[in-house]
Structure formats: structure tokens, C-alpha cells
Amino acid sequence: MTTSGTVCHPVDWQDAPLLDSETLADDLARHFHYTLGRDKVGESQHYLYQALALTIRDRLVARMRQTRNVTTSVPTRRVAYLSLEFLIGRSLNNAILNLDMAAEVSAALANYCAELEHIASAEHDAGLGNGGLGRLAACFLDSCATMALPVTGYGIRYEYGMFNQRIDNGQQIEQPDHWLREGHPWELPAPDKTVRVKFFGHVDIYRDHQGREHRQWLDTQDVLAVPYDVPVPGYGNDIVNTLRLFKSEATDEFDLGEFNAGGYAEAVAQKNLAEQISMVLYPNDSSENGKELRLRQQYFLCSAALQDRLNQWIAIKGAQFTDFADYHVFQLNDTHPSIAVAELMRLLIDEHCLSWDDAWQITTRTMAYTNHTLLPEALEKWSVALMQRLLPRLMQIIYEINARFLILVAKQWPGCAQKQRALSLIEEGANPQVRMAYLAIVGSYSVNGVAALHSRLLKEQLFADFYALWPQKFNNKTNGVTPRRWLSHCNPELAQLITAKIGDDWVKDFAHINRIRRYYDDDSFIAAWQKVKQANKARLCELVQQRCAVQFDSTMLFDVQVKRIHEYKRQLLNILHVIHLYRRICDGDTQGMVPRCVLIGGKAAPGYDMAKRIIKLICNVANTINDDPRAKAWLRVAFLPNYNVTAMETICPGADLSEQISTAGKEASGTGNMKFMMNGALTIGTLDGANVEMLEALGGEHFFTFGAKIEQIDDIRRHYSARAIIDNDPQLQKVIALLQSGHFNLCEPNIFAPIINLLYDDSDPWLTCYDFASYCQAQQAVSEAYQDPKHWTQMSILNTAASGQFSSDRTIAQYSEDIWQLQAMPTRQGE
Ligand SMILES: *Cc1c(COP(=O)(O)O)cnc(C)c1O
């Protein structure tokens, strides 16, 4: 018995398109000839890429439906992962790997005389994120699907992702990334699931027939949030989860005033304002910029995601919310989506008539907050005036949350006005601000940091008072990265070598990677490992040649630092060491030195002048050194433009040495460090973020550590005299003298003066001069170690072997166990 339009029997696994090579080849031909209307092979690799992507997508979409049926047929506790960023990169190879159909795809492509590697390179990166935080969200989705956990990502479908970086005469040029121009085959629009998001307007009070007071948010300017679903395949389990990205669109209501005044075209043009919301990703990493449009994006995402969840709930359970909290978790990726706390309250109270207390119960049992940074410039605040204008009803709710919270504070610290001021969600002053991190903490049942050290500092410093109030909320979840993308896919030769020795269990159960430790002393294994590294270095050489026009030599040590350019990450310290090496070479002092190729890459936020100047310095130093015949045999330097996920897939397999050199206490975790470690690079690093745990897992003798430790930092700052340090360090003096002499900027006088001034500044927050000597010492130890190729390779093997705990599968298992309490969905393999 069926009602028209409904499917009353669950679709079974067998309905999914087949994975065999014959069906695959047929579908590829069909998409190529009919969906895309192409009939000549060789027309363009782009169309073949599109046809293949659509073919693979069919297989994903069928499984995505099946996975959804599992979670809607029986009540399932689920997580909505709310994030303003998902830094996905390419999807084709990932999907092929997770569906395990590489052989079938190659066979089908052979009909077109095409190779997968070539076709795959036609795909644009989905760069919907800045750096580590956005890439973490993408790794998490992969792990959740692989572990069959019911987790849906919610984000924004930015029309323009992270900008493309060009380097012109050492200057960063930002170019818009119109990644959707040629279409994005990995998404499926779901216009029937569109929801409305309100802005502006005012709030009225009215009484219902029982005399109860209610609030109404009226005369709003509404925007539509249209979902686009991106399939997220698990590895080898037929699970396909969903990443739901919202695009903003105008409603069909027109401004009647304009209309009546004859301003038809103007009224229609006004509609563009709605579409601005999802137009562009803000390119700031670890700093806020306070723009109104950014707040609109945040609220747009939160409101759309929460409404989507409530609609799905009501469709199954009806408009009752007694057990809603048993089935939902909203994980907030940093403070960016923290307005969700107030929005869930509004939806429950205003739209679904719950009492404040019931709504607050639900909110504080479903919200969970992940903090990503201790940097003060990254802690988001929004002016009360802006909130009042843009989101008047939300501002009322925040005031009410605050009033009730401050009563709690008064109980804990009676009569202490200072605590009231310090903990209030509203920072008082000429221009009062809402402290978004505080809103997130008060509204959540879990607050986590992203590495052990970082989580400890949250409890002891940044959020100490909140910790005193609610110690049980605080926990740690050390970050991880997915071994599918960051080993299997990006380093297939190493993956094969590992699998040949220990089987392929490690791909799903990465703790097993430690089994390769057994071959640590096996000469043929060591030789094979070296051979793979050599091939990966050759590939990296090609990339550097192509993109930087610098010739690297794969017999030299590859010393790599790629990440966002930020003062706290200290690319400056790296380049000072490069200058130090160069100076030594010029002086004929090459004692214990090893020939090196230094690669640095990363994007600077467009408004971050110092970061851009550091890029300029790196480029100028690189040019000078690469043009100096004295240096050729010893040192080569390149700045890699447009560092992104796809570039990293070639970079981390080819690195010998990974630079993780942030000022202690500044890098919350880092994840680049883990990708390098998995691929057998050795690390030179400070005791910061997850480096601390990497070193513990590895044993100190295989990790080059240096620099001020967190316990010393406060004391060092108190007595810091840059000049005293420089005066006592002849090596550093020579480096600075060379910089000051204009040797690297002969035709550009004084451009590096701000950098030199920073080095001399006693309030240099990054303590660059303090760590210089110990950094050089650690680098000297690196050079010496590299001169024993066998031992170096053994250390490389041990690095990969010890990287088991840095899989995002481990991280997600802990989120699920401690915060989410999810149960795995049944999979076909489990049946
Ligand atoms: C992993 C990754 C990052 C994060 O790197 P960190 O060194 O942890 O800052 C940033 N960008 C891209 C493209 C990445 O792949």
C-alpha cells in the first residue's frame, strides 16, 4: 500500500549502483555523452573529470540515502557538527579510495586513453576554510563516516572560498577563488528543505488567551537558506554521511515601498543583499575582524542548521520536545557558531512555546563547545549595538541568559563585583561587547581544548573562573588527522610498503601502525623506505620547480614549514636560521653542516601587514641565496605560493624535516605536525600544542626539541631584554647585521625595518631572539643526524610507527565516548 510520492519500504543496500567495472564504464559513458553532451574523446580532461565525478557521485548518493534511512527509521542519537569552515580539498580520489574502486575506475578510464592521476588533477580544491580548524572539520567528517557514527556537518556554501595566493616580486597578491565556476559535481541541492532566517526588525510582546506573555520578532528582513548536500563516504563500509552546506538566497517578497514608487529594478536589485551572506569566506585565521557580514554568516548558519534539525525531529516525533535532548548534540567548532546557544533558546521558546526553564534544559544538554585558541585577538566579541540592530530578539535572550548566570556567579563569589564584571557575558565600556566564548561556555555541557597542554591552559588561565564553577564541563580532545587522506591517498607507495609488511588493518585501525616498528632494524625494509622517500622527494622537487622556479636537489635534506603565516608560528625564526646558515657558508664555516633545501609556504590574512612583510623577507632571502654561487652546494630556499590541501598532499610525503616552532603556549594543537609525522618526517619543534604528545609517543631522542618551555614563559617575559640577548649572541648579531646591511633588499631600502624593530622589541610577544640560539643548536643536531642515512631512516620509520594516536579516528572515538555518547550505525559489513 503506497500513498503517491512516499516510499513505504526501506530501500535496501542492493539498490545502490554496482561497483563493478562494467556498470561503472557504462555509467561513465552515459554521463559523458548524455549528462554532459560530449561526443569526442580528447575534448577536454575537464569533461572526463566531470563525467567520472558524476559516476562516482551516483554511487555515493544511493548510499547517502540508505544511511539516512537508517537514522530516520529508528530514533537515533545524532550529532550536528556546526562549523563556519570545512577545508575539504579534492573529493574524487578520496571517494574512489573509500569505495575501494581504484582498479575499476582505471579500467573504465582506459577506454578513453586516460589515467586517473591526470583526470583527478582537473578538480578544484573545495577551499571552504582557512587552515587547521577547517581541515580538522573535514578530517572529523571522514572519521565519523568511517566509524559509522551518525554525524552531519553543517556549514556555508561560500561562492568564493579561500583566496588564491600569487607571489609577485615577493608580495602576496590575493585572487578570488571562484571554485564553483565550472560546477561542483559533489553536491546535491535540496531546495525542498529550504528554511527562512530573520534579520533586523523589532520585538513585540503579546499575551495569549491564557494571559501568558510571548515575544514576537516582527518586520524582519528574511533570507532563505537553501541546503546543498555533499556526500561524506566512510572507508570500506558503505556508510555515506552528509555535509549540509547552506546558500543564501532572496525571498520573493519585494520592498513594496520601492515597488509602488515605480522602482521595480531597484527593488529586485535589493535582493542581492541576501545573496551576499554566502558570497565569501573571511580569510582570517586565528584573528577576528568584527565585520557585520561575518556575524550575519554566523547567525545564518546556526539558525538554518537548528531549524533543519527541529524540522526533521518534528517530522518524526511531532512538536514535542521532552526527549529532544536525548537525541541531539550540537558541537560548536570554536566560537564562530556560538550564537546557536541563543538561537536554540529562541526557536524553542518563541516558535515552539516552551518555557525558559525547559528550553534552557534542552540547550545546556545539547550544546558542546570546542575552543581552538588562547590568542586574545582571536576571542570573538560582537558589539551590543550591532546585535541589537541585526538580531534584536537574540540580544534580549543573551541579556536574560546573562542575568541568570550572574546570579550563579554571585552565589559562588558573594559580594564580588569584580567577578561579576569579569565573567559577565557583556563586557562593559564605551562600546559594550558580547563575549561569545563565555556565551558558548555557559550554554554548553562540554568545553574542550584540542591538545593536552592547551586544555590545561584553558582550565588554569583563560577560563579559570568557569572551571571553578563547572569543573565537570572541561575536557581534552587532542586533534588528529585522517590516515586515509594523509597516508593512504597522499603517499600510496609508503602505504603499499606498510601494507606489504603488516596487512592493511591500519587504514581503519591506525593504532596498528606501530607494528612496523618490528622492521626498524630490517635492512631491506630500511632500503625500501628510503627508496619511497626518495621518490616522494622527486615529486616535491617537481612541484617546487613548477611553482617557484627553484631547482631543489633530492639528495639534500628537505626542511619544510608550511602553514598559515602568523607571527606566533614564527616563520621569522626559520628564515633567521636560513640567514645564519648562509652567513656561515659565505664565511666558509660549514663544519657539521648538511646540504639543505628549505621550503616555506602559507597564506597571510590580507590585512595582516607583518605577515605579508615576512613573506617578502622569505622571498628576498630565497632570491639572494639561490643566486649566490657560493651557496649552491649547501643551501636552496623557496617560498611555495598558494599552499592548500592539494599542495600538502605532495609536500608532507616529501619532507625530511617538519618545522613546528611556535612560541610555547601559542599553538593550541597543530595538525600539520601530525601529517608530517605520519609520513615519516622528523620534527624540529617547541614543546607546544600536540608536539608535546608527539614527543611523548616517540621518545625524546627521535625528536629535535628546543626553546622556552611553557613554565618558563611568564618569567622570561618579565625579564625579557632583546638587546641583552643579542649582545650576548655573536651568531644572532651577525644575522641581524646582515639584515640591517640591506644585503637582501639592495633596491628596496628599509623595507625590513619593522621586522628588525620587532626583533629588538622587549615586548616581542613571540620571544624570537630568546629562542634563536637553542633553535640553531637543534638545527645543528638535525644536520649531524642526517649525515647517518641509516639512522635517519630508522628514526623516520619510528615516527610513522609512533603516529598511531594522531589519527582523527582516535579523536572521534573519544568525542563519541566522552561527549556525544553515540552508537555506531549498522553497516552492510556488520549485517
Ligand atoms: C593541515 C593543514 C593546515 C594546518 O597546519 P598547521 O601546521 O597545524 O597550522 C593548514 N592548511 C592546510 C592546507 C592543511 O592541510
Short mmCIF file of C-alpha atoms in Angstrom, two decimals, residues 87 94 131-144 146-147 450 477-488 490 506-511 513 643 645 648 652 660 669-679 690 694 803-812 815:
data_model
loop_
_atom_site.label_atom_id
_atom_site.label_comp_id
_atom_site.label_asym_id
_atom_site.label_seq_id
_atom_site.Cartn_x
_atom_site.Cartn_y
_atom_site.Cartn_z
CA LEU A 87 38.59 22.69 4.22
CA ASN A 94 39.01 10.24 -1.63
CA GLY A 131 43.70 26.36 7.78
CA GLY A 132 43.88 23.88 10.62
CA LEU A 133 40.41 24.48 12.08
CA GLY A 134 38.66 23.94 8.76
CA ARG A 135 40.82 20.98 7.80
CA LEU A 136 40.10 19.41 11.21
CA ALA A 137 36.38 19.58 10.47
CA ALA A 138 36.99 17.77 7.16
CA CYS A 139 39.13 15.05 8.83
CA PHE A 140 36.45 14.62 11.51
CA LEU A 141 33.73 14.03 8.92
CA ASP A 142 35.87 11.34 7.27
CA SER A 143 36.44 9.61 10.61
CA CYS A 144 32.77 9.81 11.65
CA THR A 146 34.39 5.54 8.65
CA MET A 147 33.31 4.71 12.18
CA VAL A 450 42.42 20.41 21.32
CA LYS A 477 40.33 16.01 22.90
CA THR A 478 43.70 16.01 21.22
CA ASN A 479 43.31 16.65 17.49
CA GLY A 480 44.09 14.08 14.82
CA VAL A 481 44.15 13.75 11.03
CA THR A 482 42.62 11.10 8.83
CA PRO A 483 45.11 8.41 7.74
CA ARG A 484 43.02 7.81 4.60
CA ARG A 485 43.82 11.16 3.02
CA TRP A 486 47.08 11.81 4.87
CA LEU A 487 48.75 8.47 4.29
CA SER A 488 46.83 6.03 2.04
CA CYS A 490 48.78 11.06 -0.45
CA TRP A 506 46.00 0.07 9.84
CA VAL A 507 43.87 2.05 7.38
CA LYS A 508 40.81 1.59 9.61
CA ASP A 509 42.57 0.94 12.88
CA PHE A 510 45.53 3.22 12.89
CA ALA A 511 46.87 2.07 16.26
CA ILE A 513 50.67 1.25 12.52
CA TYR A 643 49.65 26.47 -0.08
CA VAL A 645 45.24 20.87 0.85
CA MET A 648 50.09 19.45 1.20
CA CYS A 652 54.19 16.04 3.52
CA GLN A 660 56.73 23.16 14.28
CA SER A 669 47.42 21.80 18.84
CA GLY A 670 48.58 21.92 15.26
CA THR A 671 47.65 19.19 12.79
CA GLY A 672 50.27 19.80 10.12
CA ASN A 673 52.74 18.38 12.64
CA MET A 674 50.77 15.08 12.63
CA LYS A 675 50.57 14.79 8.82
CA PHE A 676 54.35 15.11 8.58
CA MET A 677 54.93 12.60 11.36
CA MET A 678 52.64 10.01 9.71
CA ASN A 679 54.64 10.35 6.52
CA ALA A 690 50.30 18.45 20.29
CA MET A 694 54.12 13.56 19.75
CA SER A 803 51.87 8.28 14.95
CA GLY A 804 49.02 5.85 15.73
CA GLN A 805 47.32 8.06 18.29
CA PHE A 806 47.23 11.05 15.92
CA SER A 807 44.55 9.57 13.74
CA SER A 808 41.31 11.55 13.84
CA ASP A 809 39.61 8.15 14.33
CA ARG A 810 41.08 8.11 17.84
CA THR A 811 39.96 11.71 18.41
CA ILE A 812 36.44 10.96 17.20
CA TYR A 815 34.40 12.64 21.32
#
